[in-house]
Amino acid sequence: MSRKLFYMVAHKEEDQTPDHHSISSHKTELFFALLSGIFLFTSFLMEQLIAFPTGVSLSGYIISYFFGGYFISMEASKKIIKGGFDIDFLMIAAAAGAAYIDKWPEGALLLFLFSLGHALEHYAMNKAKKSIEALGKLSPKTALLKKEGRLEEVAIKDLRITDIIVVKPNTKIAADGVIISGSSSVNQAPITGESIPVDKTFIADKTNVPSFDTIDKKHIVFTGTINGDSSLDVLVLKLSKDSTVSRLIKMVSEVETQKSPTQRLTKKFEEWYVPLVILVVVLLCFAYVIIDESFNSSLYRAITVLVAASPCALAISTPSAVLSGIARAAQKGVLIKGGKALENLGEITTIAFDKTGTLTEGKPKLTHIIPWNDFKESDFVQLVLEVESLSNHPLARAVAKDIKSQYHIEVANKATNVNAIQGKGIEATYLQEKVFIGNMKLMESASIDMDEVLVSKMEDLLKNGHTVMMVAFKNKIAGLISVMDTPRKTAASTLKRLKEIGIRRMIMLTGDHQNVGDAIAQQIGLTEARGNLLPEDKVAAIKSLLQHDGKIAMVGDGVNDAPAMALSTVSIAMGAAGSDVALETADVALMSDKMENLPFVIGLSRASKRVIKQNIWISLGVVVLLVPATILGLTNIGLAVAFHEGSTIVVVLNALRLLRFNSK
């Protein structure tokens, strides 16, 4: 695999394009492999069909050796200098031995097929990386900077925080920032994998812009996403090197260093296996001392064993599958940080969920309006709107917003003198009369008589996880309102799908009241809910789950509950696009805020795990069958080469199937 390719993509800010030198190198390798094959078959035909002198066909084989062995020799020599002997060394040794015993056609065939396998391996890796490398092309090279009333085209590396850029219709957005003017639909597929453009609009308060991570996502845009049909003015909040797309490129470039458990095991296996093969081959060279055969026959058998025992397919079996899986996930807007996370996720049967913003919308919604004592509904909602619109409390803002949208009414400024009463609610004056909105304690302190039927309704709502507020006007109950952090629309269907693919336990961990957790768990189909949890309680819950189930995943926003997520086997961050903390801390980042991608990524991980196992069985199976057959003299070097290199090609093609994976 080409580390240089990834390094160039991750670090070239001025020109975020793939490393053409590395790509041309792979093309040259394939070209050399094909030339090796051409000279091999041409020489073979001349030797068999045409009465050319032996030297002519031998020259063809030697040229075939050169083209087939060039890149393999380069790689082997670099590793030998560092004191390492690997599969490339075994192949060069086998080809040299074949030449020594005058088996030039078999040696040339070996180098041709091995170099072709090498070239196909690199082709497979590059194909798997294609979607990742494409990230480097996302960012436009220039931006339209708005300066002193005029537009100036500048390089994106020259943009500074708080610059204002203009994004014209149907063009790429040049920086991460917040929209301060205009509304449009933005295609975020390159970053989040969302197939449908997302509506974006300007932020109301342009003078006091909060940090990028905390701005409502309907106001923010990302580098490389594509604007719709309207022009936008964007306030730059991140430099080019710190943009979401740059961070993605950097993180994916580091995937190679995070080996999967199977990769590490395979590497350890190779470390003792290759020297063992060399030792066996050396001993077989002297078999003629014990059995009645010539030295050349013993050497031929030893070289054939050398070919058969080389674990080429094993070496590529895991990395090709891991990279294909990670690339497929990237196409769908899911960042998986290395083979370890990919393999572990495929073994998960228990998932712990944070509640707020993960299973729920993360915003309280008005759920019930119940007028009482002959209060007209229209009068009741107007009263509530007038009073709640004067409060800065999050619940009050949610109530006022939802009343406006549901009843299509506006504030008439008839309420005054709003006063928050800590732990109870608020009081205000409406039409020269006192209004109280809050809990039972507030009603009791205001000497408001309670209706038992209404209290019963309130208790039912509380049991079902709603936050309930009583409303009193003119010293009597006017009604009640309730709010609730409602489940995501896709939560129930996603959890159902997770059950279908084998997730046995799905547990909510929340700091909210147990009633709230139980109510949401029942609505969406969780197996368990644990409420009233402090951050340290969530850590204890994760420890307990790990002891019971071995491996668990935790899904959250990557910001809250960081200790619990860090302790889990695999941490999964929701809506990670634009969130530095989520990208840094999570093992798996769902770039869009769509939990329905969860079954896909778990299914992909399991498919990757299956492909890895299949590849290992194929590669080891060929070695186990071929080595005894060659030691016993049941096969020749040509047949050993064909089986050996054929298994490598099968393994590569099997791994590439992951690039087309789709969950059912």
mmCIF file of N, CA and C in Angstrom, residues 262-352:
data_model
loop_
_atom_site.group_PDB
_atom_site.id
_atom_site.type_symbol
_atom_site.label_atom_id
_atom_site.label_comp_id
_atom_site.label_asym_id
_atom_site.label_seq_id
_atom_site.Cartn_x
_atom_site.Cartn_y
_atom_site.Cartn_z
ATOM 1 N N THR A 262 -6.794 -9.213 13.683
ATOM 2 C CA THR A 262 -6.392 -10.249 12.729
ATOM 3 C C THR A 262 -5.110 -9.859 12.001
ATOM 4 N N GLN A 263 -4.985 -8.564 11.655
ATOM 5 C CA GLN A 263 -3.766 -8.098 10.997
ATOM 6 C C GLN A 263 -2.547 -8.300 11.890
ATOM 7 N N ARG A 264 -2.692 -7.967 13.166
ATOM 8 C CA ARG A 264 -1.571 -8.124 14.095
ATOM 9 C C ARG A 264 -1.197 -9.602 14.247
ATOM 10 N N LEU A 265 -2.226 -10.450 14.307
ATOM 11 C CA LEU A 265 -1.985 -11.891 14.437
ATOM 12 C C LEU A 265 -1.280 -12.434 13.193
ATOM 13 N N THR A 266 -1.740 -11.998 12.024
ATOM 14 C CA THR A 266 -1.134 -12.431 10.765
ATOM 15 C C THR A 266 0.325 -11.994 10.676
ATOM 16 N N LYS A 267 0.579 -10.752 11.131
ATOM 17 C CA LYS A 267 1.952 -10.231 11.094
ATOM 18 C C LYS A 267 2.867 -11.059 11.979
ATOM 19 N N LYS A 268 2.392 -11.402 13.170
ATOM 20 C CA LYS A 268 3.189 -12.242 14.074
ATOM 21 C C LYS A 268 3.447 -13.616 13.453
ATOM 22 N N PHE A 269 2.406 -14.149 12.793
ATOM 23 C CA PHE A 269 2.531 -15.453 12.135
ATOM 24 C C PHE A 269 3.625 -15.402 11.076
ATOM 25 N N GLU A 270 3.629 -14.337 10.271
ATOM 26 C CA GLU A 270 4.619 -14.202 9.200
ATOM 27 C C GLU A 270 6.037 -14.106 9.758
ATOM 28 N N GLU A 271 6.181 -13.449 10.924
ATOM 29 C CA GLU A 271 7.510 -13.212 11.492
ATOM 30 C C GLU A 271 8.242 -14.516 11.804
ATOM 31 N N TRP A 272 7.510 -15.526 12.259
ATOM 32 C CA TRP A 272 8.188 -16.810 12.523
ATOM 33 C C TRP A 272 8.036 -17.792 11.371
ATOM 34 N N TYR A 273 6.996 -17.597 10.536
ATOM 35 C CA TYR A 273 6.727 -18.537 9.448
ATOM 36 C C TYR A 273 7.775 -18.433 8.335
ATOM 37 N N VAL A 274 8.117 -17.186 7.939
ATOM 38 C CA VAL A 274 9.055 -17.005 6.822
ATOM 39 C C VAL A 274 10.426 -17.617 7.133
ATOM 40 N N PRO A 275 11.033 -17.349 8.307
ATOM 41 C CA PRO A 275 12.320 -18.020 8.612
ATOM 42 C C PRO A 275 12.196 -19.549 8.637
ATOM 43 N N LEU A 276 11.051 -20.050 9.118
ATOM 44 C CA LEU A 276 10.845 -21.500 9.158
ATOM 45 C C LEU A 276 10.836 -22.082 7.744
ATOM 46 N N VAL A 277 10.150 -21.388 6.817
ATOM 47 C CA VAL A 277 10.107 -21.835 5.417
ATOM 48 C C VAL A 277 11.522 -21.865 4.837
ATOM 49 N N ILE A 278 12.299 -20.822 5.103
ATOM 50 C CA ILE A 278 13.673 -20.765 4.587
ATOM 51 C C ILE A 278 14.486 -21.944 5.112
ATOM 52 N N LEU A 279 14.336 -22.255 6.407
ATOM 53 C CA LEU A 279 15.056 -23.371 7.015
ATOM 54 C C LEU A 279 14.671 -24.698 6.364
ATOM 55 N N VAL A 280 13.348 -24.927 6.171
ATOM 56 C CA VAL A 280 12.864 -26.164 5.553
ATOM 57 C C VAL A 280 13.394 -26.293 4.130
ATOM 58 N N VAL A 281 13.363 -25.199 3.384
ATOM 59 C CA VAL A 281 13.829 -25.210 1.995
ATOM 60 C C VAL A 281 15.322 -25.551 1.933
ATOM 61 N N VAL A 282 16.113 -24.954 2.827
ATOM 62 C CA VAL A 282 17.549 -25.244 2.858
ATOM 63 C C VAL A 282 17.779 -26.731 3.135
ATOM 64 N N LEU A 283 17.027 -27.304 4.087
ATOM 65 C CA LEU A 283 17.164 -28.729 4.407
ATOM 66 C C LEU A 283 16.771 -29.611 3.230
ATOM 67 N N LEU A 284 15.698 -29.206 2.512
ATOM 68 C CA LEU A 284 15.234 -29.995 1.365
ATOM 69 C C LEU A 284 16.258 -30.009 0.230
ATOM 70 N N CYS A 285 17.085 -28.961 0.172
ATOM 71 C CA CYS A 285 18.119 -28.925 -0.866
ATOM 72 C C CYS A 285 19.094 -30.106 -0.730
ATOM 73 N N PHE A 286 19.175 -30.624 0.495
ATOM 74 C CA PHE A 286 20.109 -31.730 0.743
ATOM 75 C C PHE A 286 19.382 -33.064 0.909
ATOM 76 N N ALA A 287 18.153 -33.146 0.407
ATOM 77 C CA ALA A 287 17.396 -34.407 0.487
ATOM 78 C C ALA A 287 18.098 -35.519 -0.291
ATOM 79 N N TYR A 288 18.876 -35.164 -1.334
ATOM 80 C CA TYR A 288 19.560 -36.176 -2.161
ATOM 81 C C TYR A 288 20.551 -37.003 -1.338
ATOM 82 N N VAL A 289 20.973 -36.451 -0.177
ATOM 83 C CA VAL A 289 21.897 -37.184 0.685
ATOM 84 C C VAL A 289 21.207 -38.394 1.304
ATOM 85 N N ILE A 290 19.896 -38.250 1.551
ATOM 86 C CA ILE A 290 19.138 -39.306 2.231
ATOM 87 C C ILE A 290 18.421 -40.211 1.236
ATOM 88 N N ILE A 291 17.816 -39.598 0.212
ATOM 89 C CA ILE A 291 17.065 -40.390 -0.760
ATOM 90 C C ILE A 291 17.824 -40.453 -2.081
ATOM 91 N N ASP A 292 17.468 -41.421 -2.891
ATOM 92 C CA ASP A 292 18.195 -41.677 -4.137
ATOM 93 C C ASP A 292 17.692 -40.754 -5.240
ATOM 94 N N GLU A 293 18.250 -39.554 -5.316
ATOM 95 C CA GLU A 293 17.942 -38.612 -6.401
ATOM 96 C C GLU A 293 19.112 -37.657 -6.562
ATOM 97 N N SER A 294 19.108 -36.912 -7.661
ATOM 98 C CA SER A 294 20.202 -35.977 -7.921
ATOM 99 C C SER A 294 20.023 -34.694 -7.106
ATOM 100 N N PHE A 295 21.121 -33.942 -7.026
ATOM 101 C CA PHE A 295 21.061 -32.661 -6.321
ATOM 102 C C PHE A 295 20.048 -31.732 -6.977
ATOM 103 N N ASN A 296 20.040 -31.730 -8.333
ATOM 104 C CA ASN A 296 19.104 -30.862 -9.053
ATOM 105 C C ASN A 296 17.646 -31.211 -8.744
ATOM 106 N N SER A 297 17.377 -32.505 -8.589
ATOM 107 C CA SER A 297 16.004 -32.924 -8.259
ATOM 108 C C SER A 297 15.612 -32.427 -6.864
ATOM 109 N N SER A 298 16.555 -32.540 -5.922
ATOM 110 C CA SER A 298 16.291 -32.057 -4.567
ATOM 111 C C SER A 298 16.100 -30.539 -4.563
ATOM 112 N N LEU A 299 16.944 -29.861 -5.342
ATOM 113 C CA LEU A 299 16.842 -28.402 -5.418
ATOM 114 C C LEU A 299 15.521 -27.978 -6.053
ATOM 115 N N TYR A 300 15.113 -28.735 -7.090
ATOM 116 C CA TYR A 300 13.833 -28.437 -7.760
ATOM 117 C C TYR A 300 12.671 -28.573 -6.772
ATOM 118 N N ARG A 301 12.703 -29.659 -5.977
ATOM 119 C CA ARG A 301 11.634 -29.862 -4.993
ATOM 120 C C ARG A 301 11.653 -28.727 -3.959
ATOM 121 N N ALA A 302 12.853 -28.358 -3.516
ATOM 122 C CA ALA A 302 12.973 -27.294 -2.511
ATOM 123 C C ALA A 302 12.410 -25.973 -3.030
ATOM 124 N N ILE A 303 12.716 -25.677 -4.290
ATOM 125 C CA ILE A 303 12.226 -24.425 -4.878
ATOM 126 C C ILE A 303 10.705 -24.463 -5.029
ATOM 127 N N THR A 304 10.178 -25.629 -5.419
ATOM 128 C CA THR A 304 8.726 -25.773 -5.547
ATOM 129 C C THR A 304 8.032 -25.583 -4.192
ATOM 130 N N VAL A 305 8.638 -26.151 -3.132
ATOM 131 C CA VAL A 305 8.106 -25.964 -1.776
ATOM 132 C C VAL A 305 8.174 -24.489 -1.387
ATOM 133 N N LEU A 306 9.262 -23.827 -1.780
ATOM 134 C CA LEU A 306 9.421 -22.401 -1.482
ATOM 135 C C LEU A 306 8.275 -21.592 -2.082
ATOM 136 N N VAL A 307 7.915 -21.924 -3.316
ATOM 137 C CA VAL A 307 6.789 -21.244 -3.977
ATOM 138 C C VAL A 307 5.473 -21.560 -3.266
ATOM 139 N N ALA A 308 5.268 -22.857 -3.014
ATOM 140 C CA ALA A 308 3.997 -23.288 -2.426
ATOM 141 C C ALA A 308 3.787 -22.733 -1.023
ATOM 142 N N ALA A 309 4.885 -22.583 -0.246
ATOM 143 C CA ALA A 309 4.769 -22.192 1.160
ATOM 144 C C ALA A 309 4.715 -20.686 1.369
ATOM 145 N N SER A 310 4.982 -19.919 0.333
ATOM 146 C CA SER A 310 4.983 -18.461 0.499
ATOM 147 C C SER A 310 3.556 -17.956 0.735
ATOM 148 N N PRO A 311 3.307 -17.272 1.872
ATOM 149 C CA PRO A 311 1.933 -16.872 2.230
ATOM 150 C C PRO A 311 1.528 -15.526 1.627
ATOM 151 N N CYS A 312 1.632 -15.409 0.311
ATOM 152 C CA CYS A 312 1.291 -14.133 -0.336
ATOM 153 C C CYS A 312 -0.170 -13.765 -0.107
ATOM 154 N N ALA A 313 -1.052 -14.739 -0.339
ATOM 155 C CA ALA A 313 -2.490 -14.474 -0.175
ATOM 156 C C ALA A 313 -2.806 -14.116 1.266
ATOM 157 N N LEU A 314 -2.120 -14.755 2.213
ATOM 158 C CA LEU A 314 -2.356 -14.466 3.628
ATOM 159 C C LEU A 314 -1.964 -13.027 3.955
ATOM 160 N N ALA A 315 -0.860 -12.566 3.378
ATOM 161 C CA ALA A 315 -0.371 -11.218 3.668
ATOM 162 C C ALA A 315 -1.367 -10.145 3.233
ATOM 163 N N ILE A 316 -2.061 -10.389 2.132
ATOM 164 C CA ILE A 316 -2.984 -9.378 1.598
ATOM 165 C C ILE A 316 -4.422 -9.612 2.051
ATOM 166 N N SER A 317 -4.710 -10.782 2.628
ATOM 167 C CA SER A 317 -6.097 -11.162 2.923
ATOM 168 C C SER A 317 -6.804 -10.180 3.846
ATOM 169 N N THR A 318 -6.157 -9.777 4.951
ATOM 170 C CA THR A 318 -6.811 -8.890 5.920
ATOM 171 C C THR A 318 -6.768 -7.418 5.512
ATOM 172 N N PRO A 319 -5.585 -6.856 5.158
ATOM 173 C CA PRO A 319 -5.572 -5.427 4.811
ATOM 174 C C PRO A 319 -6.468 -5.070 3.633
ATOM 175 N N SER A 320 -6.573 -5.956 2.648
ATOM 176 C CA SER A 320 -7.437 -5.644 1.497
ATOM 177 C C SER A 320 -8.900 -5.582 1.922
ATOM 178 N N ALA A 321 -9.324 -6.490 2.807
ATOM 179 C CA ALA A 321 -10.710 -6.489 3.282
ATOM 180 C C ALA A 321 -10.983 -5.299 4.190
ATOM 181 N N VAL A 322 -10.026 -5.003 5.082
ATOM 182 C CA VAL A 322 -10.198 -3.876 6.008
ATOM 183 C C VAL A 322 -10.323 -2.567 5.244
ATOM 184 N N LEU A 323 -9.422 -2.357 4.293
ATOM 185 C CA LEU A 323 -9.444 -1.091 3.557
ATOM 186 C C LEU A 323 -10.692 -0.976 2.686
ATOM 187 N N SER A 324 -11.122 -2.075 2.095
ATOM 188 C CA SER A 324 -12.346 -2.058 1.290
ATOM 189 C C SER A 324 -13.554 -1.715 2.166
ATOM 190 N N GLY A 325 -13.603 -2.296 3.373
ATOM 191 C CA GLY A 325 -14.702 -2.000 4.293
ATOM 192 C C GLY A 325 -14.703 -0.549 4.715
ATOM 193 N N ILE A 326 -13.537 -0.012 5.057
ATOM 194 C CA ILE A 326 -13.439 1.388 5.488
ATOM 195 C C ILE A 326 -13.804 2.329 4.351
ATOM 196 N N ALA A 327 -13.374 1.995 3.136
ATOM 197 C CA ALA A 327 -13.704 2.833 1.979
ATOM 198 C C ALA A 327 -15.198 2.823 1.696
ATOM 199 N N ARG A 328 -15.832 1.650 1.809
ATOM 200 C CA ARG A 328 -17.286 1.566 1.585
ATOM 201 C C ARG A 328 -18.036 2.396 2.621
ATOM 202 N N ALA A 329 -17.565 2.342 3.870
ATOM 203 C CA ALA A 329 -18.196 3.149 4.915
ATOM 204 C C ALA A 329 -18.060 4.636 4.608
ATOM 205 N N ALA A 330 -16.886 5.039 4.130
ATOM 206 C CA ALA A 330 -16.659 6.452 3.804
ATOM 207 C C ALA A 330 -17.612 6.936 2.716
ATOM 208 N N GLN A 331 -17.917 6.051 1.753
ATOM 209 C CA GLN A 331 -18.866 6.411 0.695
ATOM 210 C C GLN A 331 -20.242 6.735 1.257
ATOM 211 N N LYS A 332 -20.581 6.123 2.397
ATOM 212 C CA LYS A 332 -21.894 6.332 3.005
ATOM 213 C C LYS A 332 -21.850 7.359 4.134
ATOM 214 N N GLY A 333 -20.743 8.086 4.248
ATOM 215 C CA GLY A 333 -20.657 9.119 5.266
ATOM 216 C C GLY A 333 -20.369 8.599 6.646
ATOM 217 N N VAL A 334 -19.647 7.472 6.733
ATOM 218 C CA VAL A 334 -19.284 6.895 8.029
ATOM 219 C C VAL A 334 -17.763 6.752 8.086
ATOM 220 N N LEU A 335 -17.149 7.359 9.099
ATOM 221 C CA LEU A 335 -15.701 7.259 9.271
ATOM 222 C C LEU A 335 -15.395 6.176 10.290
ATOM 223 N N ILE A 336 -14.684 5.126 9.858
ATOM 224 C CA ILE A 336 -14.253 4.047 10.765
ATOM 225 C C ILE A 336 -12.747 4.172 10.931
ATOM 226 N N LYS A 337 -12.312 4.318 12.160
ATOM 227 C CA LYS A 337 -10.897 4.591 12.409
ATOM 228 C C LYS A 337 -10.092 3.305 12.554
ATOM 229 N N GLY A 338 -9.854 2.640 11.458
ATOM 230 C CA GLY A 338 -8.945 1.510 11.457
ATOM 231 C C GLY A 338 -9.599 0.150 11.569
ATOM 232 N N GLY A 339 -8.773 -0.860 11.314
ATOM 233 C CA GLY A 339 -9.252 -2.244 11.290
ATOM 234 C C GLY A 339 -9.721 -2.736 12.640
ATOM 235 N N LYS A 340 -9.141 -2.224 13.725
ATOM 236 C CA LYS A 340 -9.548 -2.658 15.065
ATOM 237 C C LYS A 340 -11.012 -2.329 15.305
ATOM 238 N N ALA A 341 -11.400 -1.087 15.014
ATOM 239 C CA ALA A 341 -12.802 -0.680 15.194
ATOM 240 C C ALA A 341 -13.716 -1.452 14.254
ATOM 241 N N LEU A 342 -13.259 -1.666 13.025
ATOM 242 C CA LEU A 342 -14.071 -2.384 12.039
ATOM 243 C C LEU A 342 -14.351 -3.809 12.507
ATOM 244 N N GLU A 343 -13.323 -4.519 12.947
ATOM 245 C CA GLU A 343 -13.508 -5.908 13.381
ATOM 246 C C GLU A 343 -14.309 -5.998 14.677
ATOM 247 N N ASN A 344 -14.000 -5.122 15.639
ATOM 248 C CA ASN A 344 -14.716 -5.162 16.921
ATOM 249 C C ASN A 344 -16.198 -4.884 16.750
ATOM 250 N N LEU A 345 -16.519 -3.941 15.874
ATOM 251 C CA LEU A 345 -17.925 -3.596 15.665
ATOM 252 C C LEU A 345 -18.701 -4.783 15.103
ATOM 253 N N GLY A 346 -18.025 -5.592 14.309
ATOM 254 C CA GLY A 346 -18.677 -6.759 13.732
ATOM 255 C C GLY A 346 -18.997 -7.841 14.755
ATOM 256 N N GLU A 347 -18.420 -7.748 15.968
ATOM 257 C CA GLU A 347 -18.654 -8.755 17.007
ATOM 258 C C GLU A 347 -19.629 -8.274 18.080
ATOM 259 N N ILE A 348 -20.119 -7.050 17.942
ATOM 260 C CA ILE A 348 -20.982 -6.438 18.973
ATOM 261 C C ILE A 348 -22.383 -7.054 18.958
ATOM 262 N N THR A 349 -22.883 -7.377 20.145
ATOM 263 C CA THR A 349 -24.291 -7.795 20.277
ATOM 264 C C THR A 349 -25.025 -6.946 21.314
ATOM 265 N N THR A 350 -24.304 -6.037 21.976
ATOM 266 C CA THR A 350 -24.907 -5.137 22.964
ATOM 267 C C THR A 350 -24.532 -3.703 22.634
ATOM 268 N N ILE A 351 -25.529 -2.823 22.608
ATOM 269 C CA ILE A 351 -25.282 -1.406 22.341
ATOM 270 C C ILE A 351 -25.907 -0.573 23.453
ATOM 271 N N ALA A 352 -25.115 0.345 23.999
ATOM 272 C CA ALA A 352 -25.625 1.323 24.960
ATOM 273 C C ALA A 352 -25.803 2.650 24.233
#
